Amino acid sequence: KINGERLWDSLMEMARIGATEKGGVCRLALTDLDRQARDLFVKWCKEAGCTIRIDKMGNVFARRAGKDNSLAPVMTGSHIDSQPTGGKFDGAYGVLCGLEVIRSLNDMKYETLRPIEAIIWTNEEGSRFAPAMVASGVFAGVFDLDYGLGRADQDGKTMGEELKRIGYYGDDEVGGRPVHAFFEAHIEQGPILEAEKKKIGIVQGAQGQRWFEVVFTGQEAHAGPTPMKVRKDALVGAAQVIAAINQIGHDNQPFACATVGMINSSPNSRNVIPGKVFFTIDLRHPDDKILSKMAAEAKAACEAAVKKNMLEMDFKEIWYSPPVKFDQDCVAAVKKGAEELGFDNLDIISGAGHDACYMNRVAPTAMVFIPCEGGISHNEIENATKEDCRDGCDVLLRAMVERANA
Amino acid sequence: KINGERLWDSLMEMARIGATEKGGVCRLALTDLDRQARDLFVKWCKEAGCTIRIDKMGNVFARRAGKDNSLAPVMTGSHIDSQPTGGKFDGAYGVLCGLEVIRSLNDMKYETLRPIEAIIWTNEEGSRFAPAMVASGVFAGVFDLDYGLGRADQDGKTMGEELKRIGYYGDDEVGGRPVHAFFEAHIEQGPILEAEKKKIGIVQGAQGQRWFEVVFTGQEAHAGPTPMKVRKDALVGAAQVIAAINQIGHDNQPFACATVGMINSSPNSRNVIPGKVFFTIDLRHPDDKILSKMAAEAKAACEAAVKKNMLEMDFKEIWYSPPVKFDQDCVAAVKKGAEELGFDNLDIISGAGHDACYMNRVAPTAMVFIPCEGGISHNEIENATKEDCRDGCDVLLRAMVERANA
Ligand SMILES: NC(=O)NCCC(=O)O
Ligand SMILES: NC(=O)NCCC(=O)O
């Protein structure tokens, strides 16, 4: 059994780095706050006797030796970057569960056959640098290193530059080494476990995602003397699309999600017809066919708005993460852990993408979900109970030990 | 007759201050660039023998003495602040026409009975500081001084602070002195004169305006695991309103204009359901009754979106500028000037607000419009011909001299 108090204390200490007034966290990828959070994790892992390695994507690997260190490790981990108005648990919980598993094994003086690694994956959120899960993606060979290091934020700063600036551009090549199994513990970030009164989600896989960037260009003109019928209002076009995207989500139930999360309008002046609007589209569905159909509907909505408002359009798909099905043995190990501990559990599909989705391509992978309050995440009020945090980590420990001795 | 080359050269020299790559001007109110433009105008006016006075709203009055300086002056002027992506002519044309009238009277050694004043009005655009025409509004007693000095930009800096910073918080009280007549020359900023092949617009008045600020608050949540039906998406609500506002413009033809020029969405992250959106609404109509009806329709559209998307709303009308009818004698003076010079002219209603709209409350007022290319303004490509600029200024000169000798 892990130490629930210690896990909670570590979570709360980590949450101070980038703490917001409303009780959340703003710790964008590769900022100074991200560095502080990494430094703290590295310090704790060293104190727990781990060796630390860092790769060229800034992924941090804390290794606890096993009986046979020539064998491929069992890994766990998540991310410590957050949304601009994020919560204390999204990501940090999975990272600190890795640390807690190692600390608990130390307490028990338990030696696994295989080495164990607890990991921080760089820039999982995709908020400062799009897309999401970039660095686990490079580890898994989904993206090449240049692509990963070249991702730029809104100010044009790249991940490569920022990794060097904060001192986390490591020596190790990214990926290309055998991994026996990967597990990730995470809050659900949705309402299902809470609604169903289940403590543990046995994650079967994740829905697919498609991300788009759209720029509409019309013509800036004066909001007063410019007749309605000659206007080329890029924001009116974008608004029609945003309403349509929302409708696409509703039309493709069950399961579909469709979101415009970001919009920048220019020149953004009260009495000027907007001449240029940038916005993003995030489409999700567990069924790849329906996801493709939603993408076609989204594109058609953009084309209709362009035509109706006499605009020009730049429409780019910037990310496609297909639906994921996790490894049956690893999923079974999670299920077994939950059952042995007597926890009510539920098979579930992740609505969010996770580093586990990419790790699943290069290693047998599964995830452990715990409930979060009201199903709310990507929000400063995100919350989870101390007990659920403890219990999810206990399930993780069992699944990892099982695989680490196999 | 005025000197068209000199007027054009001054316009082009002024346009260098804040010049943008695309040939426009970015000279936001009370920035360092605004100060440079003011300094240049003041220098030119002093060279033309004027005395300069500055009031507490930063309005600049350059006075050319008349035969009887105890009489109320005839004034002209406009603004030199611009939109973020504005043009060379909007405002600056009217300011430099004032200077050119004075220079021409000097050339002709012509002494008017009444003194003449050429004016820069502070912050006419309402882009950095809302609403528009703030400082002429204080001069005209529409707003009190505290309101004017207290207008804040997006960073919370007030007009009072910024006036002091750039050294244009003057000694004079604002307004409260007799004005015999006020004239403003301006580009039309719309397509009518060009379409009708007329050189001069005899401005009869201006349409009414109502400006609103709306904040929608929903709930930030994860774009992946949050089911469509529980979402409180503030941006979807705003999008529905933006589409509805555009429809209100179309539904209230002829004449109606309805625009959402500004939108800020928060947290503005691709995979977060937007929790808070700020946007503005600008409604215009020459008929006050229809304008009120449009305002009611806009409010109803906001309320419908709030209900549909489970949002909360803060809805504020921040500005109401009723339809304006200019003084018949001043309008006749403009018409007479245009006719004497043999210029094709057209009675026209201004689609934009102008400082003349507020001056009309405290002095007999009229305006002179000249065409602009394609009717485009509030755009870096805004353009007007040298000949039209000259001819409009000639009409202004005649109207002013007529009133200054009356
Ligand atoms: N877990 C999580 O918030 N991941 C970010 C990527 C996504 O939007 O699904
Ligand atoms: N002339 C002009 O652009 N004025 C700004 C106020 C308005 O939007 O009408």
Tab-separated table of N, CA, C and O in Angstrom, chain A residues 338-391:
chain	number	residue	atom	x	y	z
A	338	ALA	N	-7.512	-3.222	-9.086
A	338	ALA	CA	-8.715	-2.588	-8.514
A	338	ALA	C	-9.585	-3.616	-7.817
A	338	ALA	O	-10.112	-3.379	-6.724
A	339	GLU	N	-9.719	-4.782	-8.436
A	339	GLU	CA	-10.569	-5.829	-7.852
A	339	GLU	C	-9.972	-6.348	-6.553
A	339	GLU	O	-10.675	-6.511	-5.548
A	340	GLU	N	-8.663	-6.607	-6.551
A	340	GLU	CA	-8.000	-7.107	-5.341
A	340	GLU	C	-8.187	-6.145	-4.176
A	340	GLU	O	-8.323	-6.546	-3.025
A	341	LEU	N	-8.178	-4.845	-4.508
A	341	LEU	CA	-8.320	-3.834	-3.458
A	341	LEU	C	-9.781	-3.566	-3.116
A	341	LEU	O	-10.088	-2.774	-2.219
A	342	GLY	N	-10.689	-4.221	-3.853
A	342	GLY	CA	-12.115	-4.101	-3.556
A	342	GLY	C	-12.725	-2.776	-3.977
A	342	GLY	O	-13.715	-2.328	-3.392
A	343	PHE	N	-12.131	-2.131	-4.983
A	343	PHE	CA	-12.655	-0.827	-5.428
A	343	PHE	C	-13.691	-1.008	-6.534
A	343	PHE	O	-13.435	-1.690	-7.525
A	344	ASP	N	-14.840	-0.323	-6.373
A	344	ASP	CA	-15.827	-0.275	-7.457
A	344	ASP	C	-15.157	0.333	-8.679
A	344	ASP	O	-14.545	1.394	-8.583
A	345	ASN	N	-15.298	-0.337	-9.806
A	345	ASN	CA	-14.611	0.193	-10.985
A	345	ASN	C	-15.470	0.056	-12.225
A	345	ASN	O	-16.476	-0.654	-12.240
A	346	LEU	N	-15.052	0.764	-13.258
A	346	LEU	CA	-15.853	0.876	-14.474
A	346	LEU	C	-14.924	0.933	-15.678
A	346	LEU	O	-13.936	1.669	-15.667
A	347	ASP	N	-15.258	0.137	-16.702
A	347	ASP	CA	-14.518	0.267	-17.952
A	347	ASP	C	-14.901	1.601	-18.581
A	347	ASP	O	-16.078	1.958	-18.643
A	348	ILE	N	-13.908	2.332	-19.073
A	348	ILE	CA	-14.171	3.698	-19.534
A	348	ILE	C	-13.258	4.020	-20.714
A	348	ILE	O	-12.186	3.430	-20.867
A	349	ILE	N	-13.747	4.926	-21.559
A	349	ILE	CA	-12.938	5.437	-22.677
A	349	ILE	C	-12.518	6.851	-22.325
A	349	ILE	O	-13.352	7.656	-21.904
A	350	SER	N	-11.267	7.171	-22.493
A	350	SER	CA	-10.814	8.517	-22.158
A	350	SER	C	-11.307	9.529	-23.187
A	350	SER	O	-11.155	9.321	-24.396
A	351	GLY	N	-11.867	10.623	-22.694
A	351	GLY	CA	-12.269	11.710	-23.583
A	351	GLY	C	-11.102	12.602	-23.944
A	351	GLY	O	-11.118	13.268	-24.977
A	352	ALA	N	-10.089	12.610	-23.090
A	352	ALA	CA	-8.902	13.429	-23.332
A	352	ALA	C	-7.804	12.575	-23.946
A	352	ALA	O	-7.790	11.352	-23.806
A	353	GLY	N	-6.885	13.204	-24.607
A	353	GLY	CA	-5.662	12.548	-25.026
A	353	GLY	C	-4.695	12.517	-23.854
A	353	GLY	O	-4.753	13.370	-22.973
A	354	HIS	N	-3.839	11.506	-23.824
A	354	HIS	CA	-2.850	11.405	-22.754
A	354	HIS	C	-1.551	10.879	-23.351
A	354	HIS	O	-1.569	10.248	-24.415
A	355	ASP	N	-0.444	11.110	-22.658
A	355	ASP	CA	0.828	10.574	-23.141
A	355	ASP	C	0.734	9.071	-23.346
A	355	ASP	O	1.376	8.508	-24.234
A	356	ALA	N	-0.104	8.410	-22.539
A	356	ALA	CA	-0.309	6.958	-22.691
A	356	ALA	C	-0.791	6.604	-24.100
A	356	ALA	O	-0.502	5.502	-24.594
A	357	CYS	N	-1.514	7.524	-24.741
A	357	CYS	CA	-2.032	7.225	-26.090
A	357	CYS	C	-0.892	7.021	-27.080
A	357	CYS	O	-0.972	6.158	-27.959
A	358	TYR	N	0.153	7.834	-26.951
A	358	TYR	CA	1.303	7.647	-27.827
A	358	TYR	C	2.201	6.511	-27.353
A	358	TYR	O	2.723	5.744	-28.160
A	359	MET	N	2.355	6.363	-26.038
A	359	MET	CA	3.196	5.277	-25.519
A	359	MET	C	2.648	3.917	-25.946
A	359	MET	O	3.408	2.962	-26.144
A	360	ASN	N	1.338	3.859	-26.116
A	360	ASN	CA	0.678	2.619	-26.529
A	360	ASN	C	1.198	2.102	-27.873
A	360	ASN	O	1.070	0.931	-28.201
A	361	ARG	N	1.820	2.996	-28.659
A	361	ARG	CA	2.345	2.566	-29.963
A	361	ARG	C	3.658	1.818	-29.851
A	361	ARG	O	4.038	1.094	-30.763
A	362	VAL	N	4.401	2.050	-28.728
A	362	VAL	CA	5.727	1.426	-28.600
A	362	VAL	C	5.838	0.520	-27.387
A	362	VAL	O	6.889	-0.090	-27.167
A	363	ALA	N	4.768	0.428	-26.594
A	363	ALA	CA	4.824	-0.423	-25.396
A	363	ALA	C	3.403	-0.813	-25.002
A	363	ALA	O	2.478	-0.033	-25.203
A	364	PRO	N	3.242	-1.981	-24.416
A	364	PRO	CA	1.934	-2.333	-23.856
A	364	PRO	C	1.571	-1.278	-22.810
A	364	PRO	O	2.387	-0.975	-21.938
A	365	THR	N	0.380	-0.728	-22.929
A	365	THR	CA	0.019	0.456	-22.129
A	365	THR	C	-1.390	0.328	-21.574
A	365	THR	O	-2.262	-0.289	-22.191
A	366	ALA	N	-1.600	0.942	-20.389
A	366	ALA	CA	-2.958	1.111	-19.863
A	366	ALA	C	-2.969	2.302	-18.918
A	366	ALA	O	-1.912	2.849	-18.582
A	367	MET	N	-4.160	2.700	-18.496
A	367	MET	CA	-4.316	3.862	-17.608
A	367	MET	C	-5.267	3.549	-16.457
A	367	MET	O	-6.153	2.713	-16.576
A	368	VAL	N	-5.060	4.288	-15.357
A	368	VAL	CA	-5.941	4.244	-14.192
A	368	VAL	C	-6.589	5.615	-14.054
A	368	VAL	O	-5.885	6.617	-13.976
A	369	PHE	N	-7.914	5.675	-14.028
A	369	PHE	CA	-8.609	6.951	-13.794
A	369	PHE	C	-9.187	6.977	-12.394
A	369	PHE	O	-9.677	5.952	-11.886
A	370	ILE	N	-9.140	8.189	-11.802
A	370	ILE	CA	-9.914	8.423	-10.575
A	370	ILE	C	-10.915	9.544	-10.857
A	370	ILE	O	-10.720	10.325	-11.793
A	371	PRO	N	-11.994	9.634	-10.055
A	371	PRO	CA	-13.006	10.662	-10.309
A	371	PRO	C	-12.462	12.054	-10.004
A	371	PRO	O	-11.534	12.200	-9.201
A	372	CYS	N	-13.033	13.062	-10.640
A	372	CYS	CA	-12.774	14.444	-10.218
A	372	CYS	C	-14.111	15.145	-10.023
A	372	CYS	O	-15.115	14.790	-10.644
A	373	GLU	N	-14.102	16.110	-9.130
A	373	GLU	CA	-15.334	16.739	-8.659
A	373	GLU	C	-16.127	17.383	-9.793
A	373	GLU	O	-15.607	18.221	-10.527
A	374	GLY	N	-17.359	16.985	-9.932
A	374	GLY	CA	-18.225	17.555	-10.959
A	374	GLY	C	-17.763	17.261	-12.372
A	374	GLY	O	-18.288	17.825	-13.326
A	375	GLY	N	-16.747	16.404	-12.500
A	375	GLY	CA	-16.215	16.112	-13.830
A	375	GLY	C	-15.447	17.271	-14.439
A	375	GLY	O	-15.118	17.262	-15.622
A	376	ILE	N	-15.136	18.285	-13.613
A	376	ILE	CA	-14.534	19.520	-14.126
A	376	ILE	C	-13.007	19.444	-14.130
A	376	ILE	O	-12.383	19.176	-13.110
A	377	SER	N	-12.431	19.703	-15.302
A	377	SER	CA	-10.982	19.827	-15.437
A	377	SER	C	-10.700	20.978	-16.394
A	377	SER	O	-11.625	21.574	-16.937
A	378	HIS	N	-9.437	21.290	-16.598
A	378	HIS	CA	-9.062	22.490	-17.374
A	378	HIS	C	-9.818	23.690	-16.786
A	378	HIS	O	-10.415	24.490	-17.493
A	379	ASN	N	-9.729	23.789	-15.487
A	379	ASN	CA	-10.436	24.823	-14.741
A	379	ASN	C	-9.738	24.901	-13.384
A	379	ASN	O	-9.339	23.871	-12.822
A	380	GLU	N	-9.608	26.107	-12.860
A	380	GLU	CA	-8.897	26.265	-11.590
A	380	GLU	C	-9.592	25.560	-10.433
A	380	GLU	O	-8.961	25.250	-9.429
A	381	ILE	N	-10.877	25.327	-10.554
A	381	ILE	CA	-11.603	24.676	-9.462
A	381	ILE	C	-11.505	23.153	-9.506
A	381	ILE	O	-12.087	22.470	-8.667
A	382	GLU	N	-10.787	22.605	-10.477
A	382	GLU	CA	-10.585	21.148	-10.570
A	382	GLU	C	-10.256	20.572	-9.186
A	382	GLU	O	-9.430	21.118	-8.475
A	383	ASN	N	-10.895	19.462	-8.852
A	383	ASN	CA	-10.656	18.899	-7.517
A	383	ASN	C	-10.804	17.372	-7.527
A	383	ASN	O	-11.523	16.805	-8.355
A	384	ALA	N	-10.097	16.717	-6.601
A	384	ALA	CA	-10.210	15.264	-6.406
A	384	ALA	C	-9.975	15.013	-4.924
A	384	ALA	O	-9.330	15.823	-4.247
A	385	THR	N	-10.500	13.909	-4.396
A	385	THR	CA	-10.333	13.675	-2.949
A	385	THR	C	-9.003	12.988	-2.659
A	385	THR	O	-8.441	12.286	-3.501
A	386	LYS	N	-8.553	13.208	-1.431
A	386	LYS	CA	-7.307	12.589	-0.974
A	386	LYS	C	-7.416	11.061	-1.063
A	386	LYS	O	-6.469	10.371	-1.458
A	387	GLU	N	-8.606	10.542	-0.711
A	387	GLU	CA	-8.818	9.091	-0.697
A	387	GLU	C	-8.742	8.520	-2.117
A	387	GLU	O	-8.110	7.490	-2.347
A	388	ASP	N	-9.403	9.201	-3.061
A	388	ASP	CA	-9.367	8.701	-4.432
A	388	ASP	C	-7.938	8.763	-4.992
A	388	ASP	O	-7.508	7.856	-5.716
A	389	CYS	N	-7.234	9.828	-4.645
A	389	CYS	CA	-5.838	9.934	-5.106
A	389	CYS	C	-5.029	8.746	-4.578
A	389	CYS	O	-4.264	8.106	-5.319
A	390	ARG	N	-5.200	8.468	-3.301
A	390	ARG	CA	-4.495	7.338	-2.674
A	390	ARG	C	-4.885	6.019	-3.342
A	390	ARG	O	-4.027	5.227	-3.745
A	391	ASP	N	-6.176	5.819	-3.518
A	391	ASP	CA	-6.651	4.523	-4.015
A	391	ASP	C	-6.217	4.288	-5.466
A	391	ASP	O	-5.852	3.177	-5.839
